[in-house]
PDB file of C-alpha atoms in Angstrom:
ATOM      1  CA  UNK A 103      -3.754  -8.828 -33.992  1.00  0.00           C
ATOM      2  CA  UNK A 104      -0.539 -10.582 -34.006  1.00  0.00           C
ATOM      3  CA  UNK A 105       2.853  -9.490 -32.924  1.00  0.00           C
ATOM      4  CA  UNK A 106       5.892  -9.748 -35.367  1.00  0.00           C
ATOM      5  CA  UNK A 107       8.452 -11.810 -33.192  1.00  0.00           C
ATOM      6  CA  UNK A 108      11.392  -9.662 -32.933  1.00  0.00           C
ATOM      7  CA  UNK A 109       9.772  -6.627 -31.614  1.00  0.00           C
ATOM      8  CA  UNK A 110       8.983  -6.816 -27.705  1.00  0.00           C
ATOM      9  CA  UNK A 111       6.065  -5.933 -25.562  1.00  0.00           C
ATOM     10  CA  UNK A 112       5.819  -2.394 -24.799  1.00  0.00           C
ATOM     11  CA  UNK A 113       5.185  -1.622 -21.241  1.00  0.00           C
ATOM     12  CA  UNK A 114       2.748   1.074 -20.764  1.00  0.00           C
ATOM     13  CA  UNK A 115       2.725   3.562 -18.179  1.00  0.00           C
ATOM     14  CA  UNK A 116       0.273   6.077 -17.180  1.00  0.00           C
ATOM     15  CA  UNK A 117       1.351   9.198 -16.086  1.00  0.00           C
ATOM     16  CA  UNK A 118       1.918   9.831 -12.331  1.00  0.00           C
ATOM     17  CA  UNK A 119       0.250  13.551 -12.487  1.00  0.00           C
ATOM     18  CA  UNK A 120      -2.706  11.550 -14.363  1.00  0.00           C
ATOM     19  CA  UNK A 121      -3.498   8.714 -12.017  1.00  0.00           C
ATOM     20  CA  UNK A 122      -3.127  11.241  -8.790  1.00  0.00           C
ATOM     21  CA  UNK A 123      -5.873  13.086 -10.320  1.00  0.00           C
ATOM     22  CA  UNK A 124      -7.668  10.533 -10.930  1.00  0.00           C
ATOM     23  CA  UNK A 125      -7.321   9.181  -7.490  1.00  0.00           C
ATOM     24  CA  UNK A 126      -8.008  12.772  -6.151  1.00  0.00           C
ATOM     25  CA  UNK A 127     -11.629  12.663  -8.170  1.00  0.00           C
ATOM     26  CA  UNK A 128     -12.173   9.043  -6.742  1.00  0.00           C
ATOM     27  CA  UNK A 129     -11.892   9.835  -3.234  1.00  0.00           C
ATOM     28  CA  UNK A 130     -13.955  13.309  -4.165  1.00  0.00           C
ATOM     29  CA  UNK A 131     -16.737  11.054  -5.878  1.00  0.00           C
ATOM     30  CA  UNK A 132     -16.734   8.261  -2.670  1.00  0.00           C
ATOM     31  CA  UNK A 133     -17.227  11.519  -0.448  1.00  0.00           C
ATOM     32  CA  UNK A 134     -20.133  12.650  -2.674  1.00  0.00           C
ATOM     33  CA  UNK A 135     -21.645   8.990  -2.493  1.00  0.00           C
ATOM     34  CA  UNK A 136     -21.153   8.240   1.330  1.00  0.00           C
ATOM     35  CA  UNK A 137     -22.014  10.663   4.500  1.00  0.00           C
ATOM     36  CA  UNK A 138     -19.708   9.365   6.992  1.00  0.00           C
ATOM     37  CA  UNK A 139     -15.989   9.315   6.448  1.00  0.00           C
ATOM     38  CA  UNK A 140     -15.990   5.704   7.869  1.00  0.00           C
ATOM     39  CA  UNK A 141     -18.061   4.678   5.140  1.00  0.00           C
ATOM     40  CA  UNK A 142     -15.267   6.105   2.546  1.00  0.00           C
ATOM     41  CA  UNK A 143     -12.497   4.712   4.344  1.00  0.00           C
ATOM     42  CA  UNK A 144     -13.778   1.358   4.392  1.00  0.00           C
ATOM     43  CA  UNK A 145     -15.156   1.697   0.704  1.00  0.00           C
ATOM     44  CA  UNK A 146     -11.083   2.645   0.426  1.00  0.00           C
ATOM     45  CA  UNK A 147      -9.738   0.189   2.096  1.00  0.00           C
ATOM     46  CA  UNK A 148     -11.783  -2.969   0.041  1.00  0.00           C
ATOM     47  CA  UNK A 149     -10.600  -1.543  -2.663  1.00  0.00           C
ATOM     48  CA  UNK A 150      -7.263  -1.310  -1.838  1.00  0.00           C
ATOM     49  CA  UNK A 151      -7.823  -4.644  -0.894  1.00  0.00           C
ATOM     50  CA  UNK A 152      -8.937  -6.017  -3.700  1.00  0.00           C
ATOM     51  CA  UNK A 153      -5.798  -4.226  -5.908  1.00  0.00           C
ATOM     52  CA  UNK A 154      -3.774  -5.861  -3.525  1.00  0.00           C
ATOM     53  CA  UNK A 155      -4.412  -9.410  -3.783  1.00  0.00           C
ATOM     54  CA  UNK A 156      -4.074  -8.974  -8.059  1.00  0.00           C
ATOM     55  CA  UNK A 157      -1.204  -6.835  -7.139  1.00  0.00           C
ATOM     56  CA  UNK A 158       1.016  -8.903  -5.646  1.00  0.00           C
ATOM     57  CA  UNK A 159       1.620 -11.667  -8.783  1.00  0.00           C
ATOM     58  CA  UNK A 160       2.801  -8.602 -10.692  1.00  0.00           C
ATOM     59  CA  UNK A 161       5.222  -7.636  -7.652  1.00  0.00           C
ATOM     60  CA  UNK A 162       6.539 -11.233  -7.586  1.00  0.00           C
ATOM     61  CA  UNK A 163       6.769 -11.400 -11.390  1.00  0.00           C
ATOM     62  CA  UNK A 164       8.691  -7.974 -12.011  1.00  0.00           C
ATOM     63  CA  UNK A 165      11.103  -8.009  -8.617  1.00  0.00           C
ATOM     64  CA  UNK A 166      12.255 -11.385  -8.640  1.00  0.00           C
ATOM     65  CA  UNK A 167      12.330 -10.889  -5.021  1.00  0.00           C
ATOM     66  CA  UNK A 168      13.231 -14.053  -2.746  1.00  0.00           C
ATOM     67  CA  UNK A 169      11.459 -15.563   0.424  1.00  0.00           C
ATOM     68  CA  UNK A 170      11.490 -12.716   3.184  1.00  0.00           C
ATOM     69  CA  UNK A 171      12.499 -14.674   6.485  1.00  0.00           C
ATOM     70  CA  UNK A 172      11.376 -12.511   9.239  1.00  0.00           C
ATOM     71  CA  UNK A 173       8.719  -9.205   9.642  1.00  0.00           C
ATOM     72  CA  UNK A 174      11.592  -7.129   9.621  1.00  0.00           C
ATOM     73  CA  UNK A 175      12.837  -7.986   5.779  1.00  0.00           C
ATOM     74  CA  UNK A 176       8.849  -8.690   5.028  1.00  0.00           C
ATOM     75  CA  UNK A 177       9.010  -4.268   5.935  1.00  0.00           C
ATOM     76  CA  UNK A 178      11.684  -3.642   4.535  1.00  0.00           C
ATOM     77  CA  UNK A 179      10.721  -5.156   1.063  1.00  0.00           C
ATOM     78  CA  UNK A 180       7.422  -3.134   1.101  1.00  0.00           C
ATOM     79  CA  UNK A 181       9.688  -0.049   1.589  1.00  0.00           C
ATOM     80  CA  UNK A 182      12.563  -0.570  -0.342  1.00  0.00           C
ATOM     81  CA  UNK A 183      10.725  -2.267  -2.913  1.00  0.00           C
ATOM     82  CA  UNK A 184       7.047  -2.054  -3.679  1.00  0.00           C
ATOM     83  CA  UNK A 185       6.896   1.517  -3.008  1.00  0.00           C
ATOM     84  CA  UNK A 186       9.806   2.444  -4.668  1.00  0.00           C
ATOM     85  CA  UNK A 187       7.951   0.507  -7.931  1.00  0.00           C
ATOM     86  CA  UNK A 188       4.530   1.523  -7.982  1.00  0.00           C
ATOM     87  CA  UNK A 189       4.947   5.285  -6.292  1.00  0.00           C
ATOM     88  CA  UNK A 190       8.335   6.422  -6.999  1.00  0.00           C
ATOM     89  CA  UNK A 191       9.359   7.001  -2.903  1.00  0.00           C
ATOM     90  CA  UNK A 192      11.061   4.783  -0.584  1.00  0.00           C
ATOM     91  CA  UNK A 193       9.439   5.493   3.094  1.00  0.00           C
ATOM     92  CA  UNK A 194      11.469   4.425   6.033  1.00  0.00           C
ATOM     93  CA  UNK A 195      11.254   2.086   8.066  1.00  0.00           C
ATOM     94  CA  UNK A 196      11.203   1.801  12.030  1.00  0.00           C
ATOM     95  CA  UNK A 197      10.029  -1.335  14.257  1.00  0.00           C
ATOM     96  CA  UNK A 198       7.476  -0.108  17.436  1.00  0.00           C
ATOM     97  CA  UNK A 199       7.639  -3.386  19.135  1.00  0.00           C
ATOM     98  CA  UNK A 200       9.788  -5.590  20.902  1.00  0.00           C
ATOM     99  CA  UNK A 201       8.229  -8.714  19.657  1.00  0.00           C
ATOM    100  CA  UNK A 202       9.152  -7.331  16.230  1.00  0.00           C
ATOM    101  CA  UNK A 203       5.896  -7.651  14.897  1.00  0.00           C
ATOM    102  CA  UNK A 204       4.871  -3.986  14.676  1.00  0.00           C
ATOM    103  CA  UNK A 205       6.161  -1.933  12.031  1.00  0.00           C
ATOM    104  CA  UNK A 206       5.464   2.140  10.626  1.00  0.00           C
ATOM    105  CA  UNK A 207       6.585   3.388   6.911  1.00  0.00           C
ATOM    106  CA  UNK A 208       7.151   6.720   6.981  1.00  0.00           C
ATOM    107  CA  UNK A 209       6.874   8.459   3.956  1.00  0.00           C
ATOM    108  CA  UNK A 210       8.023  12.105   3.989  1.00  0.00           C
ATOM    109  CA  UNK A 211       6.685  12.661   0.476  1.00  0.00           C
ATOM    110  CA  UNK A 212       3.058  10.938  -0.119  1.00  0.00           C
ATOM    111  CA  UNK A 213       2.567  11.146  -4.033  1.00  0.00           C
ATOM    112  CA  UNK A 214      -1.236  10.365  -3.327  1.00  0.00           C
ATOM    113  CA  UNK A 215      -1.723  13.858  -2.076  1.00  0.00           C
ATOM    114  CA  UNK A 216       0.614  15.823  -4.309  1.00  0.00           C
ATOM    115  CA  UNK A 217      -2.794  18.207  -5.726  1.00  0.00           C
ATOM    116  CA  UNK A 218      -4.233  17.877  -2.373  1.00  0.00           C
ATOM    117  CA  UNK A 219      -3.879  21.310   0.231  1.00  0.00           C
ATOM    118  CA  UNK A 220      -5.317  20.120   3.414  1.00  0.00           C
ATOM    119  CA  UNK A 221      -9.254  18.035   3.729  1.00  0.00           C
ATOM    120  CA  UNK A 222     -11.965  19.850   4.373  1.00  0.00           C
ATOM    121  CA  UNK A 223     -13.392  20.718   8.216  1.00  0.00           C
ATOM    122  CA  UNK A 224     -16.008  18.464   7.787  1.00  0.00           C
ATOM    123  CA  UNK A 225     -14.205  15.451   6.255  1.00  0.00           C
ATOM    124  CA  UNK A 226     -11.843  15.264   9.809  1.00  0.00           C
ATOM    125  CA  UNK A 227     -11.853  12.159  10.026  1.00  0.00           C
ATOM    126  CA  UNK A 228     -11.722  10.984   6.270  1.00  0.00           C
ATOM    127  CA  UNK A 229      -8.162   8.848   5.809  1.00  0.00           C
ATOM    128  CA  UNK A 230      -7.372  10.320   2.076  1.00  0.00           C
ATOM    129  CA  UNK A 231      -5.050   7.359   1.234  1.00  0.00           C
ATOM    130  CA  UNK A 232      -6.332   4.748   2.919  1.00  0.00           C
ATOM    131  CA  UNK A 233      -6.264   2.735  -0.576  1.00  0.00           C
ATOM    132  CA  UNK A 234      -2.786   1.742   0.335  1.00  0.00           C
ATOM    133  CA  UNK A 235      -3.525   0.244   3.437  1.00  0.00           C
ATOM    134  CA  UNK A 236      -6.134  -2.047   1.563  1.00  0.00           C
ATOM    135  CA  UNK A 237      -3.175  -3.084  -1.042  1.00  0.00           C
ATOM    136  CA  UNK A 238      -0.559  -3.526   1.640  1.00  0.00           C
ATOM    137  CA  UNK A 239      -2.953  -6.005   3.926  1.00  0.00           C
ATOM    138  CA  UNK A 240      -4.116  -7.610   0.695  1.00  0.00           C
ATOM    139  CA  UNK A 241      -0.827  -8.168  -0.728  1.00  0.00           C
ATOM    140  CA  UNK A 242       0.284  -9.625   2.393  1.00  0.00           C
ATOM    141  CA  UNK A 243      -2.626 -11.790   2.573  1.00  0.00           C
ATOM    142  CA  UNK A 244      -1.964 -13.477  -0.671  1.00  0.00           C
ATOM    143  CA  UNK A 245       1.436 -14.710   0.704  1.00  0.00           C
ATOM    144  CA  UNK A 246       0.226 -15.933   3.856  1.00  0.00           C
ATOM    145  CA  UNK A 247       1.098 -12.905   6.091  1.00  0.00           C
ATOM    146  CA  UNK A 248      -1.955 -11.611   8.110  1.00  0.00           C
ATOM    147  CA  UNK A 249      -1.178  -7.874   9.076  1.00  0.00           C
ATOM    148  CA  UNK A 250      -3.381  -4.963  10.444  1.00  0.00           C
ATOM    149  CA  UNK A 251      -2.405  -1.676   8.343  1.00  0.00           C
ATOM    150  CA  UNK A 252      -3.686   1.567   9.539  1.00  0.00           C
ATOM    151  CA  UNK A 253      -2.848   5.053   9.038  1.00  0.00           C
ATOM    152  CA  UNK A 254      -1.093   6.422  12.474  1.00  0.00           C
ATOM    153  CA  UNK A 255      -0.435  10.403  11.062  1.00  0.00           C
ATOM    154  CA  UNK A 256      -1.077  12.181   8.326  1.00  0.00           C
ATOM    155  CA  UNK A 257       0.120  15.207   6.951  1.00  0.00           C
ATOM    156  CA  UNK A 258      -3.085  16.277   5.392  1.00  0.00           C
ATOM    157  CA  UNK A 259      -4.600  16.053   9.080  1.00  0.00           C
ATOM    158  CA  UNK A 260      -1.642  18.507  10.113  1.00  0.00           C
ATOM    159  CA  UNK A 261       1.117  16.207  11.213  1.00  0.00           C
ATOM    160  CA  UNK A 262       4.693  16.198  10.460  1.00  0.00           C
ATOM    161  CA  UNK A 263       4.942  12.505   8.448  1.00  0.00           C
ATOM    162  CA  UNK A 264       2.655  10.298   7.090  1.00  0.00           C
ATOM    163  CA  UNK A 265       3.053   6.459   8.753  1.00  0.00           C
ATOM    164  CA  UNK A 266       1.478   3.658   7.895  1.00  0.00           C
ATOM    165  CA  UNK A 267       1.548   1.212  11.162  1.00  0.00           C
ATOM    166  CA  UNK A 268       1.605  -2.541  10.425  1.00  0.00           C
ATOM    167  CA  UNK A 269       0.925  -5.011  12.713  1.00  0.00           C
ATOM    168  CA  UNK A 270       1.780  -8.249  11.500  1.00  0.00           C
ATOM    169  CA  UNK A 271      -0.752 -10.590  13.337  1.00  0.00           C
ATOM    170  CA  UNK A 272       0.693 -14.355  13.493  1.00  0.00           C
ATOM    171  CA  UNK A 273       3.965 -14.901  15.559  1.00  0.00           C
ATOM    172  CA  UNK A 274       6.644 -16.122  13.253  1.00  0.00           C
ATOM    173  CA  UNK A 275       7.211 -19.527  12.057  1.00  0.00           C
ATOM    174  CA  UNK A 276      10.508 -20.913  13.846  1.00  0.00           C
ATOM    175  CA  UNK A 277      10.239 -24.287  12.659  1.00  0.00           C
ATOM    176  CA  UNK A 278      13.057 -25.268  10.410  1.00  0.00           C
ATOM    177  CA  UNK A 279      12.017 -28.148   7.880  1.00  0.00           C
ATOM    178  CA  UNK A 280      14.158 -31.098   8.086  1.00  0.00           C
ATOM    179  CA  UNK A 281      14.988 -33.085   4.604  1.00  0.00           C
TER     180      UNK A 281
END
């Protein structure tokens, strides 16, 4: 099928309500398929991993962002950015290290859990949303940044935010390239 040349390419979206459901009966099947919570969370994490690393040329493509030069702005586009395109919220941003290699989003709305009341007893230690830690570590892969991404609290385990630590794990290039 052929498109006539003047009309452009429609850009379908699903619905948010539709793919949080649909992420809510993911995570339910994964807890069905696997005993230990680990075992989800991991299974969650690859992936979120694998989303990621496909993820990332579509970032690039639709922001038309330029070269971040330091962890800080590397954050701060994730934040400002990437969440604010494929979630709808803009978490803040705070640096936990003096070697300015450690940073938390914290997100005071989580759209992942918007149908979700609180885990179950025996699910403690699941991490609900750990699908975005998997596509934040493998987007950052694909563009040569090596970071550890872990949930550090979540409101569905009964704390006050939910922040996503990331540790970005190579010190930063300060070599300047001479022409």
């Amino acid at each position: 099928m052929s498109r006539s040349p003047g009309r452009k390419q429609e850009n379908h979206k699903i619905s948010r309500e539709l793919f949080v459901l649909t992420y809510g009966a993911l995570v339910a099947q994964l807890c069905k398929d696997y005993e230990k919570d680990e075992d989800v969370n991991a299974c969650l994490d690859r992936m979120g991993y694998s989303i990621g690393i496909r993820l990332i040329d579509d970032f690039l493509a639709r922001s038309a962002v330029k070269k971040c030069r330091s962890y800080s702005e590397t954050a701060d586009m994730i934040a400002q950015v990437a969440f604010k395109m494929y979630l709808g919220v803009t978490p803040s941003v705070s640096c936990s290290s003096a070697m300015g290699n450690e940073f938390s989003l914290i997100l005071d709305k989580n759209p992942l859990v918007d149908f979700v009341e609180e885990l179950p007893a025996e699910r403690a230690s699941l991490c609900y949303c750990n699908l975005l830690c998997g596509v934040i570590r493998g987007a950052l892969e694909m563009v040569h940044l090596a970071a550890e991404v872990t949930f550090l609290q979540d409101r569905l385990k009964g704390d006050a935010v939910t922040e996503i630590g990331i540790t970005f794990l190579r010190k930063p290039e300060d070599k300047k390239h001479r022409r």
